[in-house]
PDB file of C-alpha atoms in Angstrom:
ATOM      1  CA  MET Z   1       2.063  12.438  -4.426  1.00 84.00           C
ATOM      2  CA  LEU Z   2      -1.549  11.357  -3.973  1.00 88.00           C
ATOM      3  CA  TRP Z   3      -3.552  10.250  -7.004  1.00 88.00           C
ATOM      4  CA  ASN Z   4      -5.993  13.178  -6.725  1.00 85.00           C
ATOM      5  CA  GLU Z   5      -3.040  15.603  -6.557  1.00 88.00           C
ATOM      6  CA  CYS Z   6      -1.600  14.181  -9.786  1.00 89.00           C
ATOM      7  CA  VAL Z   7      -4.814  15.149 -11.535  1.00 82.00           C
ATOM      8  CA  SER Z   8      -5.453  18.514  -9.882  1.00 84.00           C
ATOM      9  CA  TYR Z   9      -1.876  19.847  -9.685  1.00 87.00           C
ATOM     10  CA  PHE Z  10      -0.185  18.337 -12.737  1.00 88.00           C
ATOM     11  CA  GLY Z  11      -3.032  17.296 -15.012  1.00 88.00           C
ATOM     12  CA  VAL Z  12      -1.839  13.680 -15.093  1.00 90.00           C
ATOM     13  CA  LYS Z  13      -5.033  11.680 -15.617  1.00 91.00           C
ATOM     14  CA  GLU Z  14      -3.574   8.411 -16.905  1.00 95.00           C
ATOM     15  CA  LEU Z  15      -3.600   5.907 -14.059  1.00 95.00           C
ATOM     16  CA  ASP Z  16      -1.027   3.648 -15.705  1.00 96.00           C
ATOM     17  CA  LYS Z  17       1.427   6.530 -16.027  1.00 96.00           C
ATOM     18  CA  ARG Z  18       1.087   7.315 -12.316  1.00 96.00           C
ATOM     19  CA  LEU Z  19       1.519   3.642 -11.426  1.00 97.00           C
ATOM     20  CA  LEU Z  20       4.508   3.144 -13.725  1.00 97.00           C
ATOM     21  CA  HIS Z  21       6.336   6.459 -13.217  1.00 97.00           C
ATOM     22  CA  GLY Z  22       5.444   6.965  -9.561  1.00 96.00           C
ATOM     23  CA  GLY Z  23       4.410  10.136  -7.777  1.00 95.00           C
ATOM     24  CA  LEU Z  24       7.663  12.109  -7.591  1.00 96.00           C
ATOM     25  CA  PRO Z  25       7.331  15.189  -9.831  1.00 94.00           C
ATOM     26  CA  GLU Z  26      10.347  14.602 -12.094  1.00 96.00           C
ATOM     27  CA  PRO Z  27       9.513  11.081 -13.309  1.00 96.00           C
ATOM     28  CA  LEU Z  28       5.765  11.758 -13.197  1.00 95.00           C
ATOM     29  CA  LEU Z  29       6.070  14.646 -15.634  1.00 94.00           C
ATOM     30  CA  SER Z  30       8.563  12.892 -17.913  1.00 94.00           C
ATOM     31  CA  ALA Z  31       7.229  11.613 -21.212  1.00 91.00           C
ATOM     32  CA  LYS Z  32       9.410   8.507 -20.926  1.00 93.00           C
ATOM     33  CA  LYS Z  33      10.436   6.644 -17.802  1.00 92.00           C
ATOM     34  CA  ASP Z  34      14.137   7.091 -17.011  1.00 94.00           C
ATOM     35  CA  PRO Z  35      15.594   4.174 -14.990  1.00 95.00           C
ATOM     36  CA  SER Z  36      18.674   6.236 -14.088  1.00 97.00           C
ATOM     37  CA  PHE Z  37      16.519   8.595 -12.011  1.00 97.00           C
ATOM     38  CA  PHE Z  38      15.447   5.764  -9.715  1.00 98.00           C
ATOM     39  CA  SER Z  39      18.876   4.171  -9.363  1.00 97.00           C
ATOM     40  CA  GLU Z  40      20.466   7.551  -8.597  1.00 97.00           C
ATOM     41  CA  TRP Z  41      17.701   8.347  -6.098  1.00 97.00           C
ATOM     42  CA  ILE Z  42      18.340   5.080  -4.246  1.00 98.00           C
ATOM     43  CA  ASP Z  43      22.081   5.806  -4.098  1.00 96.00           C
ATOM     44  CA  SER Z  44      21.378   9.300  -2.783  1.00 96.00           C
ATOM     45  CA  PHE Z  45      18.834   7.970  -0.276  1.00 96.00           C
ATOM     46  CA  TYR Z  46      21.402   5.572   1.161  1.00 96.00           C
ATOM     47  CA  ALA Z  47      24.130   8.228   1.423  1.00 94.00           C
ATOM     48  CA  ARG Z  48      21.907  11.023   2.729  1.00 93.00           C
ATOM     49  CA  ASP Z  49      19.265   9.324   4.864  1.00 93.00           C
ATOM     50  CA  ILE Z  50      20.729   5.968   5.874  1.00 96.00           C
ATOM     51  CA  GLN Z  51      24.521   6.026   6.046  1.00 93.00           C
ATOM     52  CA  GLU Z  52      24.623   9.473   7.602  1.00 88.00           C
ATOM     53  CA  LEU Z  53      21.676   9.211  10.008  1.00 92.00           C
ATOM     54  CA  PHE Z  54      21.791   5.520  10.958  1.00 95.00           C
ATOM     55  CA  SER Z  55      25.520   4.789  10.511  1.00 90.00           C
ATOM     56  CA  VAL Z  56      24.830   1.822   8.221  1.00 93.00           C
ATOM     57  CA  ARG Z  57      28.147   0.793   6.672  1.00 92.00           C
ATOM     58  CA  ASN Z  58      27.215  -2.272   4.621  1.00 95.00           C
ATOM     59  CA  ARG Z  59      25.943  -0.465   1.538  1.00 96.00           C
ATOM     60  CA  ILE Z  60      25.701  -3.576  -0.633  1.00 97.00           C
ATOM     61  CA  GLY Z  61      23.652  -5.506   1.921  1.00 97.00           C
ATOM     62  CA  PHE Z  62      21.346  -2.581   2.635  1.00 97.00           C
ATOM     63  CA  ILE Z  63      20.679  -1.805  -1.040  1.00 98.00           C
ATOM     64  CA  LYS Z  64      20.080  -5.481  -1.771  1.00 98.00           C
ATOM     65  CA  LEU Z  65      17.549  -5.640   1.066  1.00 98.00           C
ATOM     66  CA  LEU Z  66      15.811  -2.501  -0.184  1.00 98.00           C
ATOM     67  CA  HIS Z  67      15.597  -3.971  -3.688  1.00 98.00           C
ATOM     68  CA  LEU Z  68      14.055  -7.147  -2.258  1.00 99.00           C
ATOM     69  CA  LEU Z  69      11.434  -5.161  -0.363  1.00 99.00           C
ATOM     70  CA  LEU Z  70      10.590  -3.098  -3.441  1.00 98.00           C
ATOM     71  CA  ARG Z  71      10.247  -6.248  -5.525  1.00 98.00           C
ATOM     72  CA  GLN Z  72       7.971  -7.844  -2.912  1.00 98.00           C
ATOM     73  CA  SER Z  73       6.064  -4.644  -2.119  1.00 98.00           C
ATOM     74  CA  GLY Z  74       2.509  -5.312  -1.011  1.00 98.00           C
ATOM     75  CA  GLY Z  75       3.345  -8.806   0.228  1.00 97.00           C
ATOM     76  CA  LEU Z  76       3.934 -10.403   3.606  1.00 97.00           C
ATOM     77  CA  ILE Z  77       7.382  -9.958   5.112  1.00 97.00           C
ATOM     78  CA  ASP Z  78       9.442 -13.077   5.746  1.00 97.00           C
ATOM     79  CA  PHE Z  79      12.427 -11.893   7.791  1.00 97.00           C
ATOM     80  CA  THR Z  80      14.206 -15.242   7.565  1.00 97.00           C
ATOM     81  CA  GLN Z  81      13.929 -15.370   3.781  1.00 98.00           C
ATOM     82  CA  LEU Z  82      15.014 -11.739   3.446  1.00 98.00           C
ATOM     83  CA  ALA Z  83      18.093 -12.478   5.567  1.00 98.00           C
ATOM     84  CA  LYS Z  84      18.954 -15.449   3.377  1.00 98.00           C
ATOM     85  CA  LEU Z  85      18.548 -13.534   0.109  1.00 98.00           C
ATOM     86  CA  SER Z  86      20.318 -10.365   1.274  1.00 97.00           C
ATOM     87  CA  GLY Z  87      23.221 -12.081   3.023  1.00 97.00           C
ATOM     88  CA  LEU Z  88      22.422 -10.196   6.236  1.00 98.00           C
ATOM     89  CA  SER Z  89      21.605 -11.608   9.647  1.00 97.00           C
ATOM     90  CA  ARG Z  90      17.961 -11.694  10.697  1.00 97.00           C
ATOM     91  CA  PRO Z  91      18.481  -9.059  13.453  1.00 97.00           C
ATOM     92  CA  THR Z  92      20.265  -6.803  10.939  1.00 97.00           C
ATOM     93  CA  VAL Z  93      17.390  -7.159   8.478  1.00 98.00           C
ATOM     94  CA  LYS Z  94      14.972  -6.008  11.174  1.00 97.00           C
ATOM     95  CA  ILE Z  95      17.205  -3.055  12.103  1.00 97.00           C
ATOM     96  CA  HIS Z  96      17.561  -1.986   8.469  1.00 98.00           C
ATOM     97  CA  ILE Z  97      13.816  -2.234   7.837  1.00 98.00           C
ATOM     98  CA  GLU Z  98      13.189  -0.111  10.916  1.00 98.00           C
ATOM     99  CA  ALA Z  99      15.568   2.502   9.489  1.00 97.00           C
ATOM    100  CA  MET Z 100      13.700   2.382   6.165  1.00 98.00           C
ATOM    101  CA  THR Z 101      10.369   2.946   7.910  1.00 98.00           C
ATOM    102  CA  ILE Z 102      11.742   5.890   9.887  1.00 97.00           C
ATOM    103  CA  ALA Z 103      13.103   7.337   6.631  1.00 97.00           C
ATOM    104  CA  HIS Z 104       9.678   6.776   4.987  1.00 97.00           C
ATOM    105  CA  ALA Z 105      10.993   4.476   2.262  1.00 98.00           C
ATOM    106  CA  VAL Z 106       8.656   1.648   3.272  1.00 98.00           C
ATOM    107  CA  PHE Z 107       5.545   1.293   5.409  1.00 98.00           C
ATOM    108  CA  LEU Z 108       4.762  -1.784   7.498  1.00 98.00           C
ATOM    109  CA  LEU Z 109       1.083  -2.682   7.682  1.00 98.00           C
ATOM    110  CA  PRO Z 110       0.265  -5.014  10.601  1.00 98.00           C
ATOM    111  CA  PRO Z 111      -2.342  -7.790  10.469  1.00 97.00           C
ATOM    112  CA  PHE Z 112      -5.692  -7.219  12.153  1.00 96.00           C
ATOM    113  CA  HIS Z 113      -6.698 -10.083  14.388  1.00 93.00           C
ATOM    114  CA  GLY Z 114      -8.786 -10.864  17.404  1.00 87.00           C
ATOM    115  CA  SER Z 115     -11.214 -13.662  18.003  1.00 67.00           C
ATOM    116  CA  GLY Z 116     -10.553 -15.680  14.859  1.00 66.00           C
ATOM    117  CA  ARG Z 117      -8.321 -18.665  15.573  1.00 76.00           C
ATOM    118  CA  ARG Z 118      -7.202 -19.056  11.961  1.00 90.00           C
ATOM    119  CA  GLU Z 119      -6.155 -15.451  11.391  1.00 94.00           C
ATOM    120  CA  ILE Z 120      -2.675 -14.238  10.447  1.00 91.00           C
ATOM    121  CA  THR Z 121      -1.438 -12.555  13.626  1.00 90.00           C
ATOM    122  CA  ARG Z 122       2.262 -11.764  13.285  1.00 91.00           C
ATOM    123  CA  ARG Z 123       3.675 -11.083   9.832  1.00 95.00           C
ATOM    124  CA  PRO Z 124       3.176  -7.528   8.536  1.00 98.00           C
ATOM    125  CA  LYS Z 125       2.908  -6.458   4.937  1.00 98.00           C
ATOM    126  CA  CYS Z 126       5.502  -4.088   3.522  1.00 98.00           C
ATOM    127  CA  TYR Z 127       4.574  -1.338   1.053  1.00 99.00           C
ATOM    128  CA  ALA Z 128       7.061   0.827  -0.829  1.00 98.00           C
ATOM    129  CA  PHE Z 129       6.562   4.562  -0.574  1.00 98.00           C
ATOM    130  CA  ASP Z 130       6.232   5.001  -4.339  1.00 98.00           C
ATOM    131  CA  THR Z 131       4.995   2.771  -7.165  1.00 98.00           C
ATOM    132  CA  GLY Z 132       7.632   4.101  -9.559  1.00 98.00           C
ATOM    133  CA  PHE Z 133      10.353   2.331  -7.584  1.00 98.00           C
ATOM    134  CA  VAL Z 134       8.369  -0.903  -7.562  1.00 98.00           C
ATOM    135  CA  SER Z 135       7.997  -0.869 -11.348  1.00 97.00           C
ATOM    136  CA  PHE Z 136      11.665   0.149 -11.720  1.00 98.00           C
ATOM    137  CA  ILE Z 137      12.965  -2.781  -9.656  1.00 98.00           C
ATOM    138  CA  LYS Z 138      10.649  -5.178 -11.469  1.00 96.00           C
ATOM    139  CA  GLY Z 139      11.859  -3.858 -14.834  1.00 95.00           C
ATOM    140  CA  TRP Z 140       8.405  -2.920 -16.078  1.00 94.00           C
ATOM    141  CA  ASP Z 141       8.001  -0.691 -19.126  1.00 92.00           C
ATOM    142  CA  SER Z 142       4.231  -1.105 -19.121  1.00 93.00           C
ATOM    143  CA  ILE Z 143       1.569  -2.203 -16.660  1.00 92.00           C
ATOM    144  CA  ARG Z 144      -0.020  -5.606 -17.131  1.00 90.00           C
ATOM    145  CA  GLU Z 145      -3.600  -6.218 -16.060  1.00 87.00           C
ATOM    146  CA  GLU Z 146      -2.524  -8.558 -13.257  1.00 87.00           C
ATOM    147  CA  ASP Z 147      -0.079  -5.964 -11.853  1.00 93.00           C
ATOM    148  CA  ARG Z 148      -2.404  -2.986 -11.949  1.00 96.00           C
ATOM    149  CA  GLY Z 149      -4.413  -4.094  -8.927  1.00 96.00           C
ATOM    150  CA  LEU Z 150      -1.376  -4.456  -6.663  1.00 96.00           C
ATOM    151  CA  LEU Z 151      -0.076  -0.998  -7.569  1.00 98.00           C
ATOM    152  CA  TRP Z 152      -3.549   0.480  -7.125  1.00 98.00           C
ATOM    153  CA  GLU Z 153      -3.451  -0.817  -3.539  1.00 98.00           C
ATOM    154  CA  HIS Z 154      -0.379   1.363  -2.970  1.00 98.00           C
ATOM    155  CA  LEU Z 155      -2.243   4.488  -4.107  1.00 97.00           C
ATOM    156  CA  VAL Z 156      -5.214   3.685  -1.892  1.00 98.00           C
ATOM    157  CA  LEU Z 157      -2.918   3.141   1.099  1.00 98.00           C
ATOM    158  CA  ASP Z 158      -1.192   6.480   0.431  1.00 96.00           C
ATOM    159  CA  THR Z 159      -4.537   8.248   0.713  1.00 95.00           C
ATOM    160  CA  LEU Z 160      -5.685   6.278   3.758  1.00 96.00           C
ATOM    161  CA  ARG Z 161      -2.512   7.280   5.572  1.00 95.00           C
ATOM    162  CA  THR Z 162      -3.420  10.960   5.092  1.00 92.00           C
ATOM    163  CA  ILE Z 163      -6.960  10.649   6.453  1.00 91.00           C
ATOM    164  CA  GLU Z 164      -6.528   8.030   9.188  1.00 92.00           C
ATOM    165  CA  GLN Z 165      -4.070   7.580  12.034  1.00 92.00           C
ATOM    166  CA  GLU Z 166      -1.493   5.042  10.913  1.00 94.00           C
ATOM    167  CA  ASN Z 167      -1.866   2.962  14.069  1.00 95.00           C
ATOM    168  CA  ASN Z 168      -5.502   2.335  13.063  1.00 96.00           C
ATOM    169  CA  LEU Z 169      -4.577   0.851   9.670  1.00 98.00           C
ATOM    170  CA  PHE Z 170      -4.310  -2.912   9.164  1.00 98.00           C
ATOM    171  CA  PHE Z 171      -4.889  -5.690   6.675  1.00 98.00           C
ATOM    172  CA  TRP Z 172      -6.702  -8.944   7.398  1.00 98.00           C
ATOM    173  CA  ARG Z 173      -5.954 -12.457   6.200  1.00 97.00           C
ATOM    174  CA  ASP Z 174      -6.840 -15.913   7.421  1.00 94.00           C
ATOM    175  CA  LYS Z 175      -4.832 -19.095   6.990  1.00 92.00           C
ATOM    176  CA  SER Z 176      -7.035 -20.135   4.062  1.00 94.00           C
ATOM    177  CA  GLY Z 177      -5.811 -17.107   2.101  1.00 93.00           C
ATOM    178  CA  ARG Z 178      -8.987 -15.022   2.368  1.00 96.00           C
ATOM    179  CA  GLU Z 179      -8.011 -11.394   2.695  1.00 98.00           C
ATOM    180  CA  ILE Z 180      -9.272  -7.847   3.174  1.00 98.00           C
ATOM    181  CA  ASP Z 181      -6.891  -5.299   1.641  1.00 98.00           C
ATOM    182  CA  PHE Z 182      -7.235  -2.703   4.399  1.00 98.00           C
ATOM    183  CA  VAL Z 183      -8.970  -2.621   7.760  1.00 98.00           C
ATOM    184  CA  ILE Z 184      -9.521   0.607   9.672  1.00 96.00           C
ATOM    185  CA  LYS Z 185     -10.087   0.279  13.394  1.00 95.00           C
ATOM    186  CA  LYS Z 186     -12.723   2.721  14.589  1.00 90.00           C
ATOM    187  CA  ASP Z 187     -14.364   3.410  17.952  1.00 85.00           C
ATOM    188  CA  GLY Z 188     -15.400   0.459  20.068  1.00 81.00           C
ATOM    189  CA  LEU Z 189     -15.828  -2.751  18.084  1.00 85.00           C
ATOM    190  CA  ASN Z 190     -16.326  -1.000  14.734  1.00 93.00           C
ATOM    191  CA  VAL Z 191     -13.881  -1.835  11.958  1.00 96.00           C
ATOM    192  CA  ASN Z 192     -14.212  -0.610   8.385  1.00 96.00           C
ATOM    193  CA  ALA Z 193     -13.231  -3.011   5.617  1.00 98.00           C
ATOM    194  CA  ILE Z 194     -11.739  -1.707   2.362  1.00 98.00           C
ATOM    195  CA  GLU Z 195     -11.191  -3.636  -0.847  1.00 98.00           C
ATOM    196  CA  CYS Z 196      -9.286  -2.172  -3.798  1.00 98.00           C
ATOM    197  CA  LYS Z 197     -10.434  -3.012  -7.322  1.00 97.00           C
ATOM    198  CA  VAL Z 198      -9.379  -1.352 -10.564  1.00 97.00           C
ATOM    199  CA  ASN Z 199     -12.546  -2.776 -12.108  1.00 97.00           C
ATOM    200  CA  PRO Z 200     -15.375  -2.635  -9.538  1.00 97.00           C
ATOM    201  CA  ALA Z 201     -17.220  -5.361 -11.456  1.00 96.00           C
ATOM    202  CA  ASN Z 202     -14.534  -7.784 -10.219  1.00 96.00           C
ATOM    203  CA  PHE Z 203     -15.436  -7.215  -6.570  1.00 97.00           C
ATOM    204  CA  SER Z 204     -16.330 -10.388  -4.690  1.00 96.00           C
ATOM    205  CA  SER Z 205     -17.854 -10.475  -1.222  1.00 97.00           C
ATOM    206  CA  LYS Z 206     -16.491 -13.938  -0.311  1.00 96.00           C
ATOM    207  CA  SER Z 207     -13.646 -12.744   1.922  1.00 97.00           C
ATOM    208  CA  LEU Z 208     -15.750  -9.905   3.285  1.00 98.00           C
ATOM    209  CA  LYS Z 209     -18.491 -12.325   4.322  1.00 97.00           C
ATOM    210  CA  VAL Z 210     -16.010 -14.414   6.330  1.00 95.00           C
ATOM    211  CA  PHE Z 211     -14.515 -11.276   7.885  1.00 96.00           C
ATOM    212  CA  ARG Z 212     -17.932  -9.964   8.917  1.00 96.00           C
ATOM    213  CA  GLU Z 213     -18.844 -13.260  10.545  1.00 94.00           C
ATOM    214  CA  ILE Z 214     -15.996 -12.525  12.975  1.00 93.00           C
ATOM    215  CA  TYR Z 215     -16.262  -8.718  13.080  1.00 95.00           C
ATOM    216  CA  PRO Z 216     -19.857  -7.746  12.244  1.00 96.00           C
ATOM    217  CA  ALA Z 217     -19.714  -4.023  13.080  1.00 96.00           C
ATOM    218  CA  GLY Z 218     -18.422  -1.522  10.532  1.00 96.00           C
ATOM    219  CA  ARG Z 219     -18.757  -0.218   6.988  1.00 96.00           C
ATOM    220  CA  ASN Z 220     -17.680  -1.979   3.810  1.00 98.00           C
ATOM    221  CA  PHE Z 221     -15.984  -0.161   0.945  1.00 97.00           C
ATOM    222  CA  CYS Z 222     -14.727  -0.941  -2.522  1.00 98.00           C
ATOM    223  CA  ILE Z 223     -12.407   1.751  -3.911  1.00 98.00           C
ATOM    224  CA  SER Z 224     -11.835   1.957  -7.650  1.00 97.00           C
ATOM    225  CA  PRO Z 225     -10.373   4.492 -10.113  1.00 96.00           C
ATOM    226  CA  ASN Z 226     -13.228   3.671 -12.495  1.00 96.00           C
ATOM    227  CA  ILE Z 227     -16.095   5.029 -10.420  1.00 96.00           C
ATOM    228  CA  SER Z 228     -17.424   8.470 -11.303  1.00 93.00           C
ATOM    229  CA  GLU Z 229     -20.340   8.482  -8.856  1.00 95.00           C
ATOM    230  CA  SER Z 230     -20.544   6.620  -5.555  1.00 95.00           C
ATOM    231  CA  TYR Z 231     -23.169   3.911  -5.117  1.00 97.00           C
ATOM    232  CA  ARG Z 232     -24.170   1.065  -2.795  1.00 97.00           C
ATOM    233  CA  ILE Z 233     -24.959  -2.592  -3.431  1.00 97.00           C
ATOM    234  CA  ARG Z 234     -26.183  -5.299  -1.074  1.00 97.00           C
ATOM    235  CA  MET Z 235     -24.220  -8.529  -1.524  1.00 95.00           C
ATOM    236  CA  ASP Z 236     -24.575 -11.638   0.675  1.00 91.00           C
ATOM    237  CA  ASP Z 237     -26.600  -9.559   3.147  1.00 94.00           C
ATOM    238  CA  LEU Z 238     -23.734  -7.047   3.339  1.00 97.00           C
ATOM    239  CA  LEU Z 239     -24.042  -3.410   2.292  1.00 98.00           C
ATOM    240  CA  VAL Z 240     -21.003  -2.444   0.212  1.00 98.00           C
ATOM    241  CA  GLU Z 241     -20.208   1.168  -0.705  1.00 97.00           C
ATOM    242  CA  PHE Z 242     -18.390   1.785  -3.994  1.00 98.00           C
ATOM    243  CA  HIS Z 243     -16.299   4.950  -4.175  1.00 97.00           C
ATOM    244  CA  SER Z 244     -13.547   6.621  -6.136  1.00 95.00           C
ATOM    245  CA  LEU Z 245     -10.382   7.451  -4.218  1.00 92.00           C
ATOM    246  CA  GLN Z 246     -11.193  11.138  -4.579  1.00 90.00           C
ATOM    247  CA  SER Z 247     -14.623  10.768  -2.961  1.00 91.00           C
ATOM    248  CA  ILE Z 248     -13.132   8.738  -0.092  1.00 89.00           C
ATOM    249  CA  PHE Z 249     -10.540  11.460   0.478  1.00 86.00           C
ATOM    250  CA  GLU Z 250     -13.117  14.250   0.407  1.00 83.00           C
ATOM    251  CA  TYR Z 251     -15.577  12.430   2.659  1.00 76.00           C
ATOM    252  CA  PHE Z 252     -13.218  11.158   5.341  1.00 77.00           C
ATOM    253  CA  SER Z 253     -10.506  13.816   5.323  1.00 70.00           C
ATOM    254  CA  PRO Z 254     -10.038  15.351   8.794  1.00 61.00           C
ATOM    255  CA  PHE Z 255      -9.655  18.699   7.022  1.00 52.00           C
ATOM    256  CA  ARG Z 256     -13.091  18.483   5.412  1.00 48.00           C
ATOM    257  CA  PHE Z 257     -15.267  21.487   6.204  1.00 40.00           C
ATOM    258  CA  GLN Z 258     -17.881  20.711   8.817  1.00 39.00           C
ATOM    259  CA  PRO Z 259     -20.938  23.027   8.618  1.00 34.00           C
TER     260      PRO Z 259
END
């Protein structure tokens, strides 16, 4: 469930509750997080969507791989390391992850690259479909400040996937570790850059400046849950637009009324 739907449909306004409990109605509306819901859901997911549809017989290996992906959600995939930790072969890991993507349990976000020689070009990022499962696997009972930003990225990605074609969504990172959370490929050479910040005051234009030296055409956004009214700031000769997730959804939604 999208963040704006949590507020409008269920009256859940606490960001930390949405991040910790996830967006499925039952845990979202529960006063206390119930770990058994998530473990039972994973068991049911394997039996219903994986074993039956994809004829996967190694339940232990598959579940272990899924747990690893949930724990590392939002990070770069290392197929060799996942094979080592799960006890599966590297080809099997790739097959299982493909099944998970088809079943909408995870989403693979490819790297955006082009003319920059020091860009990450191969390894995708993997995002879990729901933050509640990430916090469950990590054993979190509360959200720490350093974890909030990563989970907020998941909510932003959920919304972007509803308003943009998935094959136009990327992330960008160079080999020095500079990164743009999300890149949206537009017409021609235009690419929009999106950074996710729980606190917009923490936004830095350092990575964006490097990115725009390579890809100068496009709009720059910072999306935060703590913005009530959109605004723009010029930083390092770059115009950056600050928006809430709701305003981004309303502005860019393909279903928005056009007068």
